[in-house]
Amino acid sequence: MRVAQALSHRAFQPTLVGALFLFAMFVMPSVLDATWIFNFTQMAIYAIVAASVGMLYGRVGLVSLGQVAPYGIGAWVTIRLAYLTDVPYPGVFPLLLIAGGLVAAIFGLLIGLPALRVSGLYLALVTLLLAVGIEIALNRIKLPTGGPGFRGVAFAIGDREPMPRPFVADGDVAFFRYAVIVAFVMFMIAVAFLASKPGRAWASVSQSEPSALASGINITRYKLLAFGLAAFMAGVAGGLYGAHVQSNSSIAQFDRQAALFLIAVVLMGGISSLWGAVLAAFFATIMLPFLTQNVIGHNFWNDFALTIFGIGLMINLIQTTKAMEKKGLLE
């Protein structure tokens, strides 16, 4: 019954989603070259992270600028475990993704604790500070590259090894299909939650916390559930990112600038629908690189990116202020 309810939810149109899924699985690999396959793989991964942000902000009303933190944590955990285990063995890599997602979910619950006391711009600042803390930690310990010890860092370039991939997704095209399937599963999980009791509770909390509380909704439980689920999704995406770029992973994907960029493109794609996450990922990983390489030029990139950050943050401020006025928190 829950599956049928999820499939009938307005945020998930089965026909269109099925067509896009089949197109991505069978048509795109046959017409795109290696560079575009790489970019569209990154799009599938980024869409999961964008969906986690959109779910928090658009569905629960929680303004989080810290989703790159569980994204980075999931990447570190999955990469480290991948070097310690026999990834090509069937079924191991999905377990590593789940492990990275669960560790990230625990961190997401810790991020969610301030949300019980603060909201709006204060929550945005708190989550951004937490993201900066994770950035500092990752800069300190580095992402594993196949070396010895707990950190697993190989400092000599010749000692670095690519992160192992599952045998069913060893090549770039196969891994693109693998990433699309995982993204599809993550979106289905999000839809299942949104179409069930948690989704209704989140909608009520987003509209008015006092009204939700008066209706008997446990606000604490559902806020923490939202942060945990969003962090789990971002953590799984982090694991995919590590396998995607292998030994060329970069801390820049998880820094404060990436955090601001993420919220900016999600706001532009749309926060009220999961389709907005797909648009945000397309804009961030396909359109902007294409414009940079073919239209704008590399010298314009930094100024253009900063403009996007400014627009996104301005929209963020306006929408948050309106939401607080609606809830009676501002005069």
Short mmCIF file of C-alpha atoms in Angstrom, two decimals:
data_model
loop_
_atom_site.label_atom_id
_atom_site.label_comp_id
_atom_site.label_asym_id
_atom_site.label_seq_id
_atom_site.Cartn_x
_atom_site.Cartn_y
_atom_site.Cartn_z
CA MET A 1 0.00 0.00 0.00
CA ARG A 2 2.84 2.40 0.81
CA VAL A 3 4.49 1.66 -2.53
CA ALA A 4 1.26 2.47 -4.38
CA GLN A 5 0.86 5.64 -2.34
CA ALA A 6 4.41 6.69 -3.15
CA LEU A 7 3.98 6.03 -6.85
CA SER A 8 0.77 8.06 -6.95
CA HIS A 9 2.31 11.04 -5.19
CA ARG A 10 2.26 14.17 -7.31
CA ALA A 11 6.03 14.69 -6.86
CA PHE A 12 6.67 11.42 -8.65
CA GLN A 13 5.17 10.99 -12.11
CA PRO A 14 5.88 7.34 -13.00
CA THR A 15 5.63 7.69 -16.76
CA LEU A 16 8.01 10.61 -17.06
CA VAL A 17 10.43 9.24 -14.48
CA GLY A 18 10.43 5.84 -16.17
CA ALA A 19 11.11 7.39 -19.56
CA LEU A 20 13.98 9.49 -18.23
CA PHE A 21 15.41 6.51 -16.39
CA LEU A 22 15.39 4.33 -19.52
CA PHE A 23 16.82 7.19 -21.58
CA ALA A 24 19.68 7.64 -19.12
CA MET A 25 20.36 3.91 -18.88
CA PHE A 26 20.33 2.97 -22.56
CA VAL A 27 20.36 6.01 -24.86
CA MET A 28 22.83 8.39 -23.23
CA PRO A 29 25.73 5.90 -22.97
CA SER A 30 25.44 5.17 -26.69
CA VAL A 31 25.53 8.79 -27.86
CA LEU A 32 27.81 10.56 -25.35
CA ASP A 33 31.59 10.52 -25.26
CA ALA A 34 33.70 9.84 -22.16
CA THR A 35 33.78 13.48 -21.02
CA TRP A 36 30.02 13.85 -21.04
CA ILE A 37 29.53 10.47 -19.40
CA PHE A 38 31.79 11.72 -16.59
CA ASN A 39 29.78 14.95 -16.28
CA PHE A 40 26.40 13.24 -16.29
CA THR A 41 27.63 10.76 -13.67
CA GLN A 42 28.49 13.75 -11.51
CA MET A 43 25.01 15.13 -12.21
CA ALA A 44 23.36 11.95 -10.92
CA ILE A 45 25.46 12.14 -7.75
CA TYR A 46 24.88 15.86 -7.23
CA ALA A 47 21.13 15.40 -7.72
CA ILE A 48 21.02 13.25 -4.58
CA VAL A 49 22.72 15.96 -2.52
CA ALA A 50 20.46 18.64 -4.01
CA ALA A 51 17.39 16.53 -3.20
CA SER A 52 18.50 16.28 0.43
CA VAL A 53 18.77 20.07 0.63
CA GLY A 54 15.44 20.61 -1.12
CA MET A 55 13.70 18.16 1.19
CA LEU A 56 14.97 19.93 4.29
CA TYR A 57 14.27 23.45 3.10
CA GLY A 58 11.29 23.03 0.81
CA ARG A 59 9.41 20.31 2.69
CA VAL A 60 10.30 20.93 6.33
CA GLY A 61 11.26 24.60 6.28
CA LEU A 62 14.72 23.96 7.73
CA VAL A 63 17.34 26.24 6.19
CA SER A 64 20.50 24.15 6.25
CA LEU A 65 23.74 25.33 4.67
CA GLY A 66 25.63 22.32 5.97
CA GLN A 67 24.66 19.48 3.62
CA VAL A 68 28.15 19.35 2.16
CA ALA A 69 29.29 18.12 5.58
CA PRO A 70 27.48 14.72 5.49
CA TYR A 71 28.37 14.59 1.79
CA GLY A 72 32.06 14.78 2.73
CA ILE A 73 31.69 12.42 5.69
CA GLY A 74 30.00 9.80 3.53
CA ALA A 75 32.77 10.15 0.96
CA TRP A 76 35.55 9.69 3.55
CA VAL A 77 33.93 6.69 5.24
CA THR A 78 33.08 4.91 1.99
CA ILE A 79 36.50 5.55 0.43
CA ARG A 80 38.31 4.35 3.54
CA LEU A 81 36.24 1.18 3.78
CA ALA A 82 36.65 0.55 0.06
CA TYR A 83 40.42 0.34 0.44
CA LEU A 84 40.03 -2.04 3.38
CA THR A 85 37.58 -4.46 1.78
CA ASP A 86 37.26 -6.53 -1.37
CA VAL A 87 34.91 -4.18 -3.21
CA PRO A 88 34.63 -6.20 -6.45
CA TYR A 89 32.94 -9.01 -4.50
CA PRO A 90 29.18 -8.88 -5.24
CA GLY A 91 27.14 -6.94 -2.71
CA VAL A 92 30.05 -5.29 -0.89
CA PHE A 93 29.91 -1.84 -2.46
CA PRO A 94 26.20 -1.24 -1.67
CA LEU A 95 27.01 -2.10 1.94
CA LEU A 96 29.83 0.46 1.90
CA LEU A 97 27.46 3.11 0.55
CA ILE A 98 24.96 2.28 3.29
CA ALA A 99 27.72 2.42 5.92
CA GLY A 100 28.83 5.83 4.68
CA GLY A 101 25.22 6.99 4.64
CA LEU A 102 24.59 5.76 8.18
CA VAL A 103 27.66 7.49 9.59
CA ALA A 104 26.60 10.66 7.80
CA ALA A 105 23.07 10.22 9.20
CA ILE A 106 24.46 10.13 12.74
CA PHE A 107 26.23 13.39 12.03
CA GLY A 108 22.99 14.71 10.52
CA LEU A 109 21.22 14.03 13.79
CA LEU A 110 23.90 16.06 15.57
CA ILE A 111 23.33 18.87 13.08
CA GLY A 112 19.61 18.60 13.76
CA LEU A 113 19.99 19.19 17.48
CA PRO A 114 20.43 23.00 17.05
CA ALA A 115 17.28 22.98 14.90
CA LEU A 116 15.31 22.16 18.03
CA ARG A 117 16.23 25.56 19.46
CA VAL A 118 16.85 27.86 16.49
CA SER A 119 15.33 28.39 13.08
CA GLY A 120 15.58 30.54 9.97
CA LEU A 121 18.79 32.51 9.56
CA TYR A 122 20.16 31.36 12.91
CA LEU A 123 19.87 27.72 11.84
CA ALA A 124 21.50 28.57 8.51
CA LEU A 125 24.47 30.13 10.30
CA VAL A 126 24.81 27.24 12.75
CA THR A 127 24.77 24.63 9.99
CA LEU A 128 27.24 26.65 7.92
CA LEU A 129 29.63 26.78 10.88
CA LEU A 130 29.32 23.02 11.27
CA ALA A 131 30.10 22.61 7.58
CA VAL A 132 33.20 24.78 8.04
CA GLY A 133 34.25 22.56 10.93
CA ILE A 134 34.02 19.45 8.74
CA GLU A 135 35.94 21.28 6.01
CA ILE A 136 38.76 21.99 8.45
CA ALA A 137 38.76 18.36 9.61
CA LEU A 138 38.88 17.00 6.06
CA ASN A 139 41.67 19.40 5.16
CA ARG A 140 43.56 18.07 8.15
CA ILE A 141 43.11 14.32 7.65
CA LYS A 142 42.71 14.35 3.83
CA LEU A 143 40.66 11.89 1.79
CA PRO A 144 42.10 8.35 1.69
CA THR A 145 44.19 7.46 -1.36
CA GLY A 146 45.17 3.88 -0.58
CA GLY A 147 47.90 4.53 1.97
CA PRO A 148 48.52 2.80 5.33
CA GLY A 149 47.17 3.68 8.75
CA PHE A 150 43.85 5.04 9.89
CA ARG A 151 43.87 7.96 7.47
CA GLY A 152 44.87 5.83 4.51
CA VAL A 153 46.70 8.68 2.78
CA ALA A 154 49.47 7.89 0.29
CA PHE A 155 51.55 11.05 -0.01
CA ALA A 156 53.73 9.87 -2.91
CA ILE A 157 51.89 10.12 -6.22
CA GLY A 158 53.27 6.74 -7.31
CA ASP A 159 51.82 5.07 -4.20
CA ARG A 160 48.27 6.27 -4.79
CA GLU A 161 45.71 3.75 -5.93
CA PRO A 162 42.31 4.40 -7.53
CA MET A 163 39.38 3.65 -5.27
CA PRO A 164 38.06 0.17 -6.11
CA ARG A 165 34.71 -0.04 -7.86
CA PRO A 166 32.23 -2.93 -7.89
CA PHE A 167 32.90 -5.36 -10.73
CA VAL A 168 29.48 -4.61 -12.26
CA ALA A 169 30.43 -0.92 -12.55
CA ASP A 170 34.14 -0.99 -13.21
CA GLY A 171 34.10 1.07 -16.43
CA ASP A 172 32.93 4.68 -16.69
CA VAL A 173 29.76 3.82 -18.64
CA ALA A 174 28.87 1.02 -16.25
CA PHE A 175 29.46 3.28 -13.27
CA PHE A 176 27.27 5.96 -14.85
CA ARG A 177 24.43 3.42 -14.98
CA TYR A 178 25.22 2.40 -11.42
CA ALA A 179 25.03 6.02 -10.22
CA VAL A 180 21.71 6.54 -12.03
CA ILE A 181 20.26 3.46 -10.33
CA VAL A 182 21.43 4.57 -6.88
CA ALA A 183 20.06 8.08 -7.50
CA PHE A 184 16.73 6.56 -8.54
CA VAL A 185 16.62 4.49 -5.34
CA MET A 186 17.43 7.53 -3.19
CA PHE A 187 14.69 9.54 -4.85
CA MET A 188 12.25 6.69 -4.33
CA ILE A 189 13.13 6.60 -0.63
CA ALA A 190 12.55 10.35 -0.39
CA VAL A 191 9.21 10.06 -2.18
CA ALA A 192 8.12 7.19 0.08
CA PHE A 193 8.76 9.35 3.15
CA LEU A 194 7.09 12.40 1.65
CA ALA A 195 3.99 10.40 0.71
CA SER A 196 3.59 8.84 4.15
CA LYS A 197 3.11 10.03 7.72
CA PRO A 198 6.50 11.80 8.03
CA GLY A 199 5.79 13.81 4.88
CA ARG A 200 2.48 15.02 6.26
CA ALA A 201 4.12 15.87 9.58
CA TRP A 202 6.90 17.79 7.81
CA ALA A 203 4.34 19.76 5.81
CA SER A 204 2.54 20.71 9.00
CA VAL A 205 5.78 21.75 10.72
CA SER A 206 6.74 23.81 7.69
CA GLN A 207 3.43 25.67 7.72
CA SER A 208 3.29 26.39 11.44
CA GLU A 209 5.14 24.76 14.30
CA PRO A 210 2.61 25.86 16.95
CA SER A 211 -0.23 24.38 14.89
CA ALA A 212 1.72 21.18 14.36
CA LEU A 213 2.39 20.94 18.07
CA ALA A 214 -1.28 21.53 18.83
CA SER A 215 -2.15 18.71 16.43
CA GLY A 216 -0.10 16.28 18.48
CA ILE A 217 2.89 16.10 16.13
CA ASN A 218 6.20 15.35 17.81
CA ILE A 219 8.21 18.18 16.26
CA THR A 220 11.49 17.02 17.80
CA ARG A 221 11.20 13.53 16.34
CA TYR A 222 10.27 14.63 12.83
CA LYS A 223 12.89 17.35 12.62
CA LEU A 224 15.58 14.90 13.63
CA LEU A 225 14.18 12.35 11.18
CA ALA A 226 14.40 14.93 8.39
CA PHE A 227 18.01 15.77 9.20
CA GLY A 228 18.93 12.11 9.51
CA LEU A 229 17.33 11.12 6.21
CA ALA A 230 18.81 14.10 4.35
CA ALA A 231 22.27 13.35 5.76
CA PHE A 232 21.94 9.67 4.81
CA MET A 233 21.16 10.63 1.22
CA ALA A 234 24.09 13.05 1.10
CA GLY A 235 26.39 10.41 2.64
CA VAL A 236 25.45 7.86 -0.02
CA ALA A 237 26.14 10.50 -2.67
CA GLY A 238 29.54 11.08 -1.10
CA GLY A 239 30.40 7.41 -1.46
CA LEU A 240 29.41 7.51 -5.12
CA TYR A 241 31.55 10.61 -5.59
CA GLY A 242 34.60 8.82 -4.20
CA ALA A 243 34.16 5.91 -6.59
CA HIS A 244 33.42 8.29 -9.45
CA VAL A 245 36.60 10.35 -9.25
CA GLN A 246 38.58 7.51 -7.57
CA SER A 247 41.98 8.82 -6.44
CA ASN A 248 41.36 12.34 -7.78
CA SER A 249 38.80 13.34 -5.15
CA SER A 250 39.01 16.92 -3.94
CA ILE A 251 38.21 18.57 -0.60
CA ALA A 252 36.87 21.54 -2.62
CA GLN A 253 33.63 19.58 -3.13
CA PHE A 254 32.94 19.88 0.60
CA ASP A 255 34.16 23.38 1.53
CA ARG A 256 32.16 26.48 2.51
CA GLN A 257 32.09 27.79 -1.05
CA ALA A 258 30.59 24.50 -2.20
CA ALA A 259 28.00 24.83 0.59
CA LEU A 260 26.91 28.25 -0.64
CA PHE A 261 26.93 27.11 -4.25
CA LEU A 262 24.75 24.11 -3.36
CA ILE A 263 22.01 26.17 -1.68
CA ALA A 264 22.14 28.68 -4.54
CA VAL A 265 21.55 26.15 -7.32
CA VAL A 266 18.90 24.32 -5.28
CA LEU A 267 16.98 27.57 -4.83
CA MET A 268 17.23 28.22 -8.56
CA GLY A 269 16.13 24.71 -9.43
CA GLY A 270 13.20 24.87 -7.04
CA ILE A 271 12.86 23.62 -3.47
CA SER A 272 9.22 22.55 -3.52
CA SER A 273 9.70 19.57 -5.84
CA LEU A 274 12.22 16.78 -6.23
CA TRP A 275 12.41 17.75 -9.89
CA GLY A 276 14.12 20.92 -8.70
CA ALA A 277 17.03 18.79 -7.47
CA VAL A 278 17.48 17.36 -10.96
CA LEU A 279 17.43 20.85 -12.46
CA ALA A 280 19.89 22.10 -9.85
CA ALA A 281 22.26 19.23 -10.61
CA PHE A 282 21.98 19.86 -14.34
CA PHE A 283 22.71 23.53 -13.84
CA ALA A 284 25.70 22.89 -11.55
CA THR A 285 27.39 19.99 -13.34
CA ILE A 286 26.38 20.32 -17.00
CA MET A 287 25.29 23.84 -17.92
CA LEU A 288 27.87 25.86 -15.99
CA PRO A 289 30.87 23.76 -17.12
CA PHE A 290 29.61 23.96 -20.70
CA LEU A 291 29.23 27.75 -20.52
CA THR A 292 32.61 28.07 -18.84
CA GLN A 293 34.42 26.07 -21.51
CA ASN A 294 32.55 27.24 -24.60
CA VAL A 295 30.89 30.60 -23.95
CA ILE A 296 31.97 32.46 -20.85
CA GLY A 297 35.62 31.53 -20.54
CA HIS A 298 37.60 30.58 -17.48
CA ASN A 299 38.45 34.15 -16.49
CA PHE A 300 34.79 34.95 -15.97
CA TRP A 301 34.05 31.88 -13.86
CA ASN A 302 34.89 33.24 -10.41
CA ASP A 303 32.85 36.43 -10.82
CA PHE A 304 29.94 34.52 -12.30
CA ALA A 305 30.02 31.98 -9.47
CA LEU A 306 30.08 34.70 -6.82
CA THR A 307 27.08 36.32 -8.50
CA ILE A 308 25.20 33.05 -8.24
CA PHE A 309 26.08 32.83 -4.54
CA GLY A 310 24.80 36.36 -3.98
CA ILE A 311 21.53 35.75 -5.80
CA GLY A 312 20.97 32.50 -3.97
CA LEU A 313 21.63 34.00 -0.57
CA MET A 314 19.40 36.99 -1.34
CA ILE A 315 16.53 34.66 -2.23
CA ASN A 316 17.31 32.69 0.90
CA LEU A 317 17.06 35.80 3.09
CA ILE A 318 13.82 36.98 1.48
CA GLN A 319 12.09 33.61 1.71
CA THR A 320 13.23 33.02 5.28
CA THR A 321 12.03 36.44 6.38
CA LYS A 322 8.63 35.87 4.79
CA ALA A 323 8.35 32.48 6.46
CA MET A 324 9.19 33.95 9.85
CA GLU A 325 6.62 36.72 9.33
CA LYS A 326 4.03 34.11 8.41
CA LYS A 327 4.74 32.22 11.61
CA GLY A 328 4.48 35.41 13.63
CA LEU A 329 8.12 35.47 14.59
CA LEU A 330 8.64 38.92 13.07
CA GLU A 331 6.47 41.99 13.24
#
